[in-house]
CSV table of C-alpha atoms in Angstrom, one decimal:
chain,number,residue,atom,x,y,z
M,1,MET,CA,-8.8,1.4,-25.7
M,2,GLN,CA,-6.7,-1.4,-26.8
M,3,THR,CA,-7.0,-5.0,-25.8
M,4,GLN,CA,-4.6,-5.8,-22.8
M,5,ALA,CA,-2.8,-9.1,-22.9
M,6,LYS,CA,-4.2,-11.9,-20.2
M,7,VAL,CA,-0.8,-12.2,-18.6
M,8,LEU,CA,-1.9,-12.5,-14.7
M,9,GLY,CA,-2.4,-16.1,-13.0
M,10,ARG,CA,-4.0,-17.0,-9.5
M,11,ARG,CA,-0.2,-17.6,-8.3
M,12,ASP,CA,0.5,-13.6,-10.1
M,13,MET,CA,-2.1,-12.2,-7.9
M,14,THR,CA,-1.7,-13.6,-4.8
M,15,LEU,CA,2.1,-13.0,-4.8
M,16,PHE,CA,1.5,-9.0,-6.7
M,17,THR,CA,-1.4,-9.1,-3.7
M,18,VAL,CA,1.2,-9.8,-1.0
M,19,SER,CA,4.0,-7.4,-2.5
M,20,ALA,CA,1.9,-4.7,-2.2
M,21,ILE,CA,0.6,-4.8,1.2
M,22,VAL,CA,3.3,-6.3,3.4
M,23,LEU,CA,5.6,-4.0,4.2
M,24,LEU,CA,8.6,-3.8,6.5
M,25,ASP,CA,8.0,-0.3,7.6
M,26,THR,CA,4.8,-1.4,9.2
M,27,ILE,CA,6.1,-4.6,10.9
M,28,ALA,CA,8.5,-2.0,12.6
M,29,SER,CA,6.0,-0.1,13.1
M,30,SER,CA,3.7,-2.5,14.4
M,31,ALA,CA,6.6,-3.9,16.8
M,32,ALA,CA,7.1,-0.6,18.3
M,33,ILE,CA,4.0,-0.9,20.6
M,34,GLY,CA,4.6,-3.8,22.2
M,35,VAL,CA,2.9,-6.9,22.9
M,36,SER,CA,-0.2,-5.5,22.3
M,37,SER,CA,-0.3,-5.1,18.6
M,38,LEU,CA,-0.5,-8.9,18.4
M,39,THR,CA,-4.0,-8.1,20.4
M,40,TRP,CA,-4.2,-5.4,18.0
M,41,TRP,CA,-3.4,-8.1,14.9
M,42,ALA,CA,-6.3,-10.0,15.8
M,43,ILE,CA,-8.7,-7.5,16.1
M,44,LEU,CA,-8.2,-5.5,13.7
M,45,GLY,CA,-7.7,-8.8,11.4
M,46,VAL,CA,-11.3,-9.6,12.7
M,47,ILE,CA,-13.0,-6.2,12.1
M,48,PHE,CA,-11.1,-5.2,9.5
M,49,LEU,CA,-8.8,-7.1,7.1
M,50,LEU,CA,-11.2,-10.0,6.6
M,51,PRO,CA,-14.2,-7.7,5.5
M,52,MET,CA,-12.1,-5.6,3.2
M,53,GLY,CA,-11.1,-9.1,2.2
M,54,LEU,CA,-14.2,-10.4,1.3
M,55,ILE,CA,-15.8,-6.8,-0.3
M,56,THR,CA,-13.0,-6.6,-2.6
M,57,ALA,CA,-13.1,-10.6,-3.2
M,58,GLU,CA,-16.6,-9.8,-4.5
M,59,LEU,CA,-16.4,-6.6,-6.1
M,60,GLY,CA,-13.1,-8.2,-7.9
M,61,ALA,CA,-14.9,-11.2,-9.5
M,62,ALA,CA,-18.5,-9.2,-10.0
M,63,TYR,CA,-16.7,-6.1,-12.3
M,64,PRO,CA,-13.5,-7.5,-13.6
M,65,ALA,CA,-12.9,-4.6,-16.1
M,66,GLU,CA,-9.3,-2.5,-16.4
M,67,GLY,CA,-9.2,0.2,-13.4
M,68,GLY,CA,-10.6,-1.5,-10.3
M,69,ILE,CA,-11.5,0.7,-7.6
M,70,TYR,CA,-12.6,2.9,-10.1
M,71,VAL,CA,-14.9,1.6,-12.2
M,72,TRP,CA,-16.6,0.6,-9.1
M,73,ILE,CA,-17.2,3.4,-7.1
M,74,SER,CA,-17.8,4.5,-10.9
M,75,LYS,CA,-20.9,2.5,-11.1
M,76,ALA,CA,-22.2,3.3,-7.2
M,77,PHE,CA,-21.4,6.5,-7.2
M,78,GLY,CA,-20.7,8.3,-11.0
M,79,ARG,CA,-17.9,9.0,-12.7
M,80,HIS,CA,-16.9,12.1,-10.8
M,81,TRP,CA,-16.8,10.5,-7.4
M,82,GLY,CA,-14.7,7.6,-8.8
M,83,ALA,CA,-12.5,9.7,-10.4
M,84,ARG,CA,-12.3,11.7,-6.6
M,85,ALA,CA,-11.0,8.1,-5.1
M,86,VAL,CA,-8.7,7.6,-8.2
M,87,TRP,CA,-6.7,10.6,-7.6
M,88,ALA,CA,-6.2,10.1,-3.6
M,89,TYR,CA,-5.1,6.7,-4.7
M,90,TRP,CA,-2.8,8.0,-7.5
M,91,VAL,CA,-1.1,10.8,-5.3
M,92,ASN,CA,-0.8,9.1,-2.2
M,93,THR,CA,1.0,6.4,-4.4
M,94,ALA,CA,2.9,9.3,-5.8
M,95,ILE,CA,4.0,11.0,-2.7
M,96,TRP,CA,4.4,7.5,-0.4
M,97,LEU,CA,6.7,6.3,-3.0
M,98,PRO,CA,9.8,9.1,-1.8
M,99,ALA,CA,9.4,8.0,2.1
M,100,ILE,CA,9.3,4.2,0.7
M,101,TYR,CA,12.8,5.3,-1.3
M,102,ILE,CA,14.0,7.2,1.6
M,103,LEU,CA,13.6,3.8,3.8
M,104,PHE,CA,15.4,2.5,1.3
M,105,ALA,CA,18.3,4.8,1.9
M,106,GLY,CA,18.5,4.1,5.2
M,107,VAL,CA,19.2,0.5,4.9
M,108,PHE,CA,21.4,1.4,2.3
M,109,ALA,CA,23.5,3.4,4.0
M,110,GLN,CA,23.1,0.9,7.1
M,111,LEU,CA,24.5,-2.2,4.6
M,112,THR,CA,27.2,-0.1,3.0
M,113,GLY,CA,28.7,2.0,6.4
M,114,LEU,CA,28.4,5.5,3.9
M,115,GLU,CA,27.2,8.4,5.5
M,116,LEU,CA,24.3,9.4,3.2
M,117,SER,CA,23.0,13.6,3.8
M,118,ILE,CA,19.9,14.0,3.1
M,119,GLY,CA,21.0,15.4,0.0
M,120,ASP,CA,22.1,12.0,-1.1
M,121,GLN,CA,19.1,10.3,0.1
M,122,VAL,CA,16.9,12.5,-2.6
M,123,ALA,CA,19.1,12.1,-5.1
M,124,MET,CA,18.9,8.4,-4.8
M,125,GLY,CA,14.8,8.4,-4.1
M,126,ILE,CA,14.6,10.3,-7.4
M,127,VAL,CA,16.8,7.1,-9.2
M,128,LEU,CA,14.4,5.1,-7.7
M,129,ALA,CA,11.8,6.6,-8.6
M,130,TRP,CA,12.1,6.8,-11.9
M,131,SER,CA,13.6,3.3,-12.5
M,132,ALA,CA,10.2,2.1,-11.3
M,133,MET,CA,8.2,4.5,-13.6
M,134,SER,CA,10.2,2.6,-16.5
M,135,LEU,CA,9.1,-0.5,-16.2
M,136,GLU,CA,5.8,0.2,-17.3
M,137,LEU,CA,7.7,0.5,-21.1
M,138,PHE,CA,7.7,-3.6,-21.0
M,139,GLY,CA,3.8,-4.6,-19.7
M,140,LEU,CA,3.2,-6.7,-17.4
M,141,ARG,CA,4.1,-9.9,-18.9
M,142,ILE,CA,7.6,-9.1,-17.5
M,143,GLY,CA,6.9,-7.1,-14.9
M,144,LYS,CA,5.1,-8.8,-13.1
M,145,TRP,CA,7.8,-10.4,-12.0
M,146,ILE,CA,9.4,-7.8,-10.1
M,147,PRO,CA,6.0,-8.2,-7.6
M,148,ASN,CA,6.6,-11.6,-7.7
M,149,LEU,CA,9.9,-11.8,-6.7
M,150,GLY,CA,9.9,-8.7,-4.2
M,151,ALA,CA,7.2,-10.9,-2.4
M,152,ALA,CA,9.2,-14.3,-2.5
M,153,PHE,CA,11.7,-11.9,-1.0
M,154,LYS,CA,9.4,-11.1,1.7
M,155,ILE,CA,7.9,-14.0,2.9
M,156,LEU,CA,11.9,-15.3,3.8
M,157,ILE,CA,12.7,-12.2,5.5
M,158,PHE,CA,9.7,-12.7,7.4
M,159,LEU,CA,9.7,-16.2,7.8
M,160,ILE,CA,13.9,-15.8,9.9
M,161,LEU,CA,12.5,-12.9,11.8
M,162,ILE,CA,9.5,-15.6,12.8
M,163,ILE,CA,12.1,-18.3,13.5
M,164,ALA,CA,15.4,-16.9,14.9
M,165,GLY,CA,13.6,-14.5,16.8
M,166,TYR,CA,11.6,-17.7,18.4
M,167,ARG,CA,15.3,-19.5,18.7
M,168,TYR,CA,16.8,-15.9,20.0
M,169,GLY,CA,14.4,-16.2,22.9
M,170,ALA,CA,14.6,-19.1,24.3
M,171,THR,CA,18.2,-19.5,24.0
M,172,TYR,CA,19.0,-15.9,25.6
M,173,GLY,CA,15.3,-15.1,27.4
M,174,PHE,CA,12.3,-13.2,25.7
M,175,SER,CA,13.0,-9.2,25.8
M,176,ASN,CA,9.0,-8.8,25.9
M,177,GLU,CA,7.3,-11.3,28.4
M,178,ILE,CA,4.1,-12.4,26.5
M,179,THR,CA,0.9,-12.3,29.3
M,180,LEU,CA,-2.8,-11.1,29.4
M,181,LYS,CA,-1.5,-7.9,31.2
M,182,THR,CA,0.8,-7.4,28.3
M,183,LEU,CA,-1.1,-8.7,25.6
M,184,LYS,CA,-4.2,-5.7,27.0
M,185,PRO,CA,-3.8,-3.2,24.4
M,186,GLU,CA,-1.8,0.2,26.4
M,187,TRP,CA,-4.2,3.6,24.0
M,188,SER,CA,-1.3,6.0,25.0
M,189,GLN,CA,0.9,3.8,23.3
M,190,SER,CA,-1.7,2.1,20.7
M,191,LEU,CA,-3.3,5.1,19.5
M,192,ARG,CA,-0.5,6.5,17.7
M,193,TYR,CA,0.8,3.0,16.2
M,194,VAL,CA,-2.5,1.2,15.2
M,195,PRO,CA,-3.6,3.6,12.3
M,196,ALA,CA,-0.2,2.3,11.2
M,197,ILE,CA,-1.4,-1.3,11.2
M,198,VAL,CA,-4.5,0.1,9.3
M,199,TYR,CA,-2.8,1.1,6.4
M,200,GLY,CA,-0.7,-2.5,5.9
M,201,MET,CA,-3.2,-4.1,5.9
M,202,VAL,CA,-5.3,-2.7,2.9
M,203,GLY,CA,-4.1,-3.0,-1.1
M,204,PHE,CA,-5.6,-6.8,-1.9
M,205,GLU,CA,-8.3,-4.9,-5.0
M,206,LEU,CA,-5.1,-3.1,-6.2
M,207,VAL,CA,-4.7,-6.3,-8.9
M,208,SER,CA,-8.1,-5.6,-9.9
M,209,ALA,CA,-6.8,-2.5,-11.3
M,210,ALA,CA,-5.5,-4.8,-14.0
M,211,GLY,CA,-8.6,-6.6,-14.9
M,212,ALA,CA,-8.9,-6.3,-18.0
M,213,GLU,CA,-5.2,-8.5,-17.5
M,214,ILE,CA,-6.0,-11.6,-15.6
M,215,ARG,CA,-6.8,-14.7,-17.3
M,216,ARG,CA,-10.0,-15.7,-15.3
M,217,PRO,CA,-10.9,-13.0,-12.5
M,218,ALA,CA,-14.5,-14.6,-11.6
M,219,ARG,CA,-12.6,-18.0,-9.8
M,220,ASP,CA,-9.0,-16.5,-9.1
M,221,VAL,CA,-9.6,-12.8,-7.7
M,222,PRO,CA,-11.4,-14.7,-4.8
M,223,ALA,CA,-9.1,-17.2,-4.1
M,224,ALA,CA,-5.3,-15.0,-4.8
M,225,VAL,CA,-7.6,-12.7,-2.1
M,226,LEU,CA,-8.4,-15.6,0.4
M,227,MET,CA,-5.0,-17.0,-0.3
M,228,SER,CA,-2.8,-13.4,0.4
M,229,GLY,CA,-5.2,-12.2,3.1
M,230,PHE,CA,-4.0,-15.4,5.2
M,231,ILE,CA,-0.4,-15.3,4.4
M,232,VAL,CA,0.0,-10.5,5.1
M,233,LEU,CA,-2.0,-11.8,8.6
M,234,PHE,CA,0.3,-14.6,10.0
M,235,LEU,CA,3.3,-12.5,8.2
M,236,TYR,CA,2.5,-10.0,9.7
M,237,ALA,CA,1.5,-11.0,13.4
M,238,ALA,CA,4.2,-14.1,13.5
M,239,ALA,CA,7.1,-11.4,12.4
M,240,THR,CA,5.7,-8.5,14.9
M,241,ALA,CA,6.5,-11.6,17.6
M,242,GLY,CA,9.8,-12.4,16.1
M,243,ILE,CA,11.3,-9.0,16.6
M,244,LEU,CA,9.7,-8.4,20.5
M,245,ALA,CA,11.0,-11.9,21.4
M,246,ALA,CA,14.5,-10.1,21.1
M,247,VAL,CA,14.2,-6.5,20.9
M,248,PRO,CA,12.6,-4.5,23.8
M,249,ALA,CA,9.7,-2.7,22.2
M,250,ASP,CA,11.1,0.8,22.9
M,251,GLU,CA,14.2,-0.1,21.2
M,252,VAL,CA,12.8,-0.5,18.1
M,253,ASP,CA,14.1,1.5,15.4
M,254,ILE,CA,11.0,2.2,12.9
M,255,VAL,CA,12.7,3.1,10.1
M,256,GLU,CA,16.4,1.3,10.2
M,257,GLY,CA,15.9,-1.0,13.0
M,258,LEU,CA,15.7,-4.0,10.3
M,259,VAL,CA,19.2,-5.3,9.6
M,260,ASP,CA,20.3,-4.0,13.6
M,261,THR,CA,17.0,-7.0,14.6
M,262,LEU,CA,18.6,-9.3,11.9
M,263,ALA,CA,21.8,-9.1,13.0
M,264,LEU,CA,21.0,-9.4,16.3
M,265,LEU,CA,19.0,-12.9,15.9
M,266,LEU,CA,21.4,-14.0,13.3
M,267,ALA,CA,24.3,-12.7,15.3
M,268,ASP,CA,26.1,-16.6,16.5
M,269,LEU,CA,25.5,-18.3,12.7
M,270,PRO,CA,29.1,-18.9,11.2
M,271,ALA,CA,27.8,-17.4,8.5
M,272,SER,CA,26.2,-14.2,10.0
M,273,ASN,CA,28.3,-11.8,8.2
M,274,ILE,CA,27.7,-13.3,5.3
M,275,ILE,CA,23.8,-13.6,5.1
M,276,VAL,CA,23.1,-10.5,6.9
M,277,PRO,CA,24.0,-8.1,4.2
M,278,LEU,CA,22.1,-10.7,1.7
M,279,LEU,CA,19.1,-10.1,3.8
M,280,GLY,CA,19.7,-6.5,3.6
M,281,ALA,CA,20.1,-6.5,0.3
M,282,CYS,CA,17.0,-8.9,-0.6
M,283,ALA,CA,15.4,-6.0,1.8
M,284,LEU,CA,16.0,-3.5,-0.6
M,285,TYR,CA,14.5,-4.8,-3.7
M,286,THR,CA,11.5,-5.1,-1.6
M,287,PHE,CA,10.8,-1.5,-1.4
M,288,PHE,CA,11.6,-1.0,-4.5
M,289,SER,CA,9.2,-4.1,-5.9
M,290,ASN,CA,6.4,-2.9,-3.2
M,291,GLY,CA,6.8,0.7,-5.2
M,292,ALA,CA,6.6,-0.5,-8.6
M,293,THR,CA,3.3,-2.6,-7.8
M,294,TRP,CA,1.5,0.4,-6.5
M,295,ALA,CA,2.8,2.2,-9.9
M,296,PHE,CA,1.4,-0.8,-11.4
M,297,GLY,CA,-2.7,-0.5,-10.3
M,298,CYS,CA,-2.5,3.2,-9.3
M,299,ASN,CA,-1.5,4.2,-12.6
M,300,ARG,CA,-3.8,1.8,-14.5
M,301,ALA,CA,-6.5,3.1,-12.6
M,302,THR,CA,-6.1,6.8,-13.2
M,303,ALA,CA,-5.3,6.4,-16.9
M,304,GLU,CA,-8.6,4.3,-17.7
M,305,ALA,CA,-10.1,7.3,-15.6
M,306,ALA,CA,-8.2,10.0,-18.0
M,307,GLU,CA,-9.5,7.9,-21.1
M,308,GLU,CA,-13.1,9.1,-19.4
M,309,GLY,CA,-12.1,12.8,-19.9
M,310,GLN,CA,-11.5,12.5,-15.7
M,311,PHE,CA,-8.6,14.0,-15.6
M,312,PRO,CA,-6.3,15.6,-18.6
M,313,SER,CA,-5.5,13.4,-21.9
M,314,LEU,CA,-1.9,12.9,-21.0
M,315,PHE,CA,-3.0,10.8,-18.5
M,316,ALA,CA,-4.6,8.7,-20.8
M,317,TRP,CA,-1.0,8.0,-22.6
M,318,ARG,CA,-0.6,4.5,-23.0
M,319,HIS,CA,2.6,2.4,-25.0
M,320,PRO,CA,1.8,2.4,-28.6
M,321,LYS,CA,2.3,-1.8,-28.5
M,322,LEU,CA,1.5,-2.2,-24.8
M,323,GLY,CA,-1.3,-0.4,-23.5
M,324,THR,CA,0.6,0.1,-19.9
M,325,PRO,CA,-0.2,4.0,-18.8
M,326,ILE,CA,2.9,6.1,-20.0
M,327,GLY,CA,1.0,9.2,-19.4
M,328,ALA,CA,0.2,8.4,-15.7
M,329,ALA,CA,3.6,6.8,-14.8
M,330,MET,CA,5.6,9.7,-16.4
M,331,LEU,CA,4.0,12.7,-14.0
M,332,MET,CA,3.9,10.1,-11.3
M,333,GLY,CA,7.5,10.2,-11.6
M,334,LEU,CA,7.4,14.1,-11.6
M,335,THR,CA,5.4,14.4,-9.0
M,336,CYS,CA,7.9,11.5,-6.7
M,337,THR,CA,10.4,14.1,-7.6
M,338,GLY,CA,8.8,17.3,-6.5
M,339,ALA,CA,7.8,15.3,-3.0
M,340,LEU,CA,11.6,14.4,-2.5
M,341,ILE,CA,12.8,17.7,-3.3
M,342,LEU,CA,10.8,19.7,-1.1
M,343,TYR,CA,10.2,17.7,2.2
M,344,GLY,CA,14.2,17.2,1.2
M,345,ARG,CA,14.6,20.5,2.4
M,346,ILE,CA,12.4,20.6,5.2
M,347,ALA,CA,13.4,17.2,7.2
M,348,GLN,CA,15.9,17.5,9.5
M,349,SER,CA,16.2,13.4,9.2
M,350,ASN,CA,15.6,10.5,7.5
M,351,ALA,CA,13.3,9.2,9.9
M,352,ASP,CA,11.8,13.3,9.9
M,353,LEU,CA,11.7,12.6,6.4
M,354,PHE,CA,9.8,9.5,6.3
M,355,TRP,CA,7.6,10.1,8.6
M,356,GLY,CA,6.5,13.4,7.1
M,357,LEU,CA,5.9,11.5,4.1
M,358,PHE,CA,3.7,8.9,5.4
M,359,SER,CA,1.8,10.2,7.6
M,360,PHE,CA,0.8,13.1,5.5
M,361,SER,CA,-0.4,10.6,2.6
M,362,ALA,CA,-1.7,7.9,4.4
M,363,VAL,CA,-4.7,10.1,5.0
M,364,ILE,CA,-5.1,10.9,1.5
M,365,PHE,CA,-4.3,7.1,1.1
M,366,LEU,CA,-7.5,5.5,3.3
M,367,LEU,CA,-9.8,7.9,2.1
M,368,PRO,CA,-10.6,5.7,-1.2
M,369,TYR,CA,-11.4,2.9,0.8
M,370,ILE,CA,-14.2,4.3,2.6
M,371,GLY,CA,-15.7,5.0,-0.9
M,372,MET,CA,-14.7,2.0,-1.9
M,373,ALA,CA,-16.6,-0.1,1.2
M,374,LEU,CA,-19.8,2.3,0.1
M,375,ALA,CA,-19.7,1.3,-3.1
M,376,PHE,CA,-20.0,-2.4,-2.6
M,377,LEU,CA,-23.2,-1.7,-0.5
M,378,LYS,CA,-24.3,0.6,-3.1
M,379,LEU,CA,-24.2,-1.7,-5.9
M,380,ARG,CA,-25.7,-4.8,-3.9
M,381,LYS,CA,-29.1,-1.9,-4.2
M,382,SER,CA,-28.3,-0.3,-7.4
M,383,ASP,CA,-26.9,-3.7,-9.6
M,384,ALA,CA,-28.6,-6.3,-7.5
M,385,ASN,CA,-29.6,-8.8,-10.8
M,386,SER,CA,-25.2,-8.2,-12.0
M,387,PRO,CA,-23.6,-12.1,-11.8
M,388,ARG,CA,-21.9,-11.9,-9.3
M,389,PRO,CA,-19.4,-15.6,-9.3
M,390,PHE,CA,-18.5,-14.6,-5.6
M,391,ARG,CA,-21.0,-13.5,-3.1
M,392,VAL,CA,-20.1,-12.1,0.8
M,393,PRO,CA,-22.5,-14.6,2.2
M,394,GLY,CA,-25.6,-13.4,4.8
M,395,GLY,CA,-27.4,-11.4,3.0
M,396,PRO,CA,-27.8,-7.8,3.3
M,397,ALA,CA,-27.2,-7.8,7.1
M,398,ALA,CA,-23.3,-8.6,6.4
M,399,ALA,CA,-22.9,-6.5,3.9
M,400,ILE,CA,-24.3,-3.5,6.1
M,401,ALA,CA,-22.1,-4.9,8.8
M,402,LEU,CA,-18.9,-5.0,6.8
M,403,THR,CA,-19.4,-1.6,5.4
M,404,ALA,CA,-19.9,-0.3,8.8
M,405,SER,CA,-16.4,-1.9,10.4
M,406,CYS,CA,-14.8,-1.1,7.5
M,407,VAL,CA,-15.6,2.4,7.4
M,408,ILE,CA,-15.7,3.1,11.1
M,409,VAL,CA,-12.2,1.7,11.4
M,410,MET,CA,-10.5,3.8,8.4
M,411,ALA,CA,-12.4,6.8,9.6
M,412,ALA,CA,-10.9,6.4,13.1
M,413,ALA,CA,-7.3,5.5,11.6
M,414,ILE,CA,-8.0,9.1,9.3
M,415,PHE,CA,-8.4,10.7,12.7
M,416,LEU,CA,-5.4,8.7,14.5
M,417,PHE,CA,-3.6,10.4,11.9
M,418,LEU,CA,-4.5,14.2,11.8
M,419,TYR,CA,-4.6,13.9,16.1
M,420,VAL,CA,-2.2,12.3,17.4
M,421,PRO,CA,-2.4,11.5,21.5
M,422,GLY,CA,0.1,13.2,23.4
M,423,GLU,CA,0.9,16.0,20.3
M,424,GLY,CA,-2.0,17.2,19.3
M,425,TRP,CA,-3.5,17.9,15.4
M,426,GLN,CA,-1.8,17.9,12.7
M,427,ARG,CA,-1.8,20.7,11.2
M,428,SER,CA,0.5,20.3,8.6
M,429,THR,CA,-0.6,17.0,7.9
M,430,ALA,CA,-4.4,18.6,7.7
M,431,ILE,CA,-2.9,21.0,5.1
M,432,GLY,CA,-1.6,19.0,3.3
M,433,VAL,CA,-4.0,16.8,2.6
M,434,ILE,CA,-6.1,19.8,1.9
M,435,VAL,CA,-3.9,21.4,-0.4
M,436,VAL,CA,-3.8,17.9,-2.5
M,437,LEU,CA,-7.5,17.0,-2.4
M,438,ALA,CA,-8.0,20.4,-3.9
M,439,ALA,CA,-5.6,20.0,-6.8
M,440,GLY,CA,-7.3,17.4,-7.6
M,441,GLU,CA,-10.7,19.0,-8.3
M,442,ILE,CA,-8.5,21.7,-10.4
M,443,ILE,CA,-7.2,19.0,-12.7
M,444,MET,CA,-10.3,17.2,-12.9
M,445,ARG,CA,-11.6,20.6,-13.5
M,446,LEU,CA,-9.0,20.8,-16.5
M,447,GLY,CA,-10.4,17.5,-18.0
M,448,ASN,CA,-13.7,17.9,-18.2
M,449,LEU,CA,-12.8,21.0,-19.6
M,450,GLU,CA,-10.5,19.3,-22.2
M,451,ARG,CA,-13.4,16.6,-22.5
M,452,LYS,CA,-15.9,19.3,-23.8
M,453,LEU,CA,-13.0,21.5,-26.2
M,454,PHE,CA,-12.8,17.8,-27.7
M,455,ARG,CA,-16.1,17.3,-28.2
M,456,LYS,CA,-16.7,20.6,-29.7
M,457,ARG,CA,-13.9,20.3,-32.4
M,458,ALA,CA,-15.0,17.0,-33.3
């Protein structure tokens, strides 16, 4: 494997993580729950986001190798389980990127006033997907500025939602009352959207997939996780409150509501007709940068697994000078294209298309994190003597409690993606998950077969 240039500092890692985790579609899902979503952010922040952050900080500082989550799970349970986790990690991104780019198309249509058919949206998604994949040709020395700028735009938009939302409520009256009664979770509504909040809290480990490109992982990984965790939780909870100050919960548009919300909050400003489109353009950029950020991390983890013979060698093909994962990126682009075309033929609207892609990919996405949490606990025992520059305080009892909390929350979220209260079992989602995981087993076998044949010829 080629030596990677050390190009990621603490600031880069923090912004990379914020870019990966903070999603504008998650904030809309959160606001759709209503005021009780603020309670859910607090609860899940304590029992899930904090534990996942601590687990990631310890693993990332102790095992700063290229591949991140693949390396951690492989060390704990073997390369085959590491590869299974990375397959879910990679293929989720390949399926989820089209959902984000469909969201891009919806906001773009709003900003420009254009009528985009499903076919137009699919075509736009394909162009965006390949544009994101092409960034691997430049390496992280240049590519890191895509998520850095995306994180800055997200922070700007969220701060405007927070400040303008409170200002709107104070001026015109709050659209949703914040009282002890409204803060109490309503299970019928909450159970439908809470999994999306859980989904919006993972991603701390993504930058560790480029572990060989981090300058000072022992020091900077824990610091970046801490800083990004605080930023993420504050932005999500406060921006949810900002939206709910101005928009009734039952009127929040999960796919295309951002521009309307900004227009409402900023309507009385003299230059609102200029500011809102500019912020909309910033939002469009964040959708693109979000996809690019996840592609950067997932393709590196997958290429690392392929280099160890767990996937066909095409996944391991790297740029001859930069060492970036060209093969994994190219295959991700092809998978994105296929997913967009397939779902474009099925969906009746961009809302259907967005949620079809989102719920399907979300189940696959959360599976590797269960493996990561269990790997943390296993490595505490099986590799107890390995240096840990950062160690989660509290000893074995705390490690068990953190792991159990994370696994229970993720298992519950997966169940609620498969069984939606009021709608029942989502059979198409379940079938899709089974098919994708089975495809991963086949691809892994092809990689193992290729490795065996190569050894015989050698």
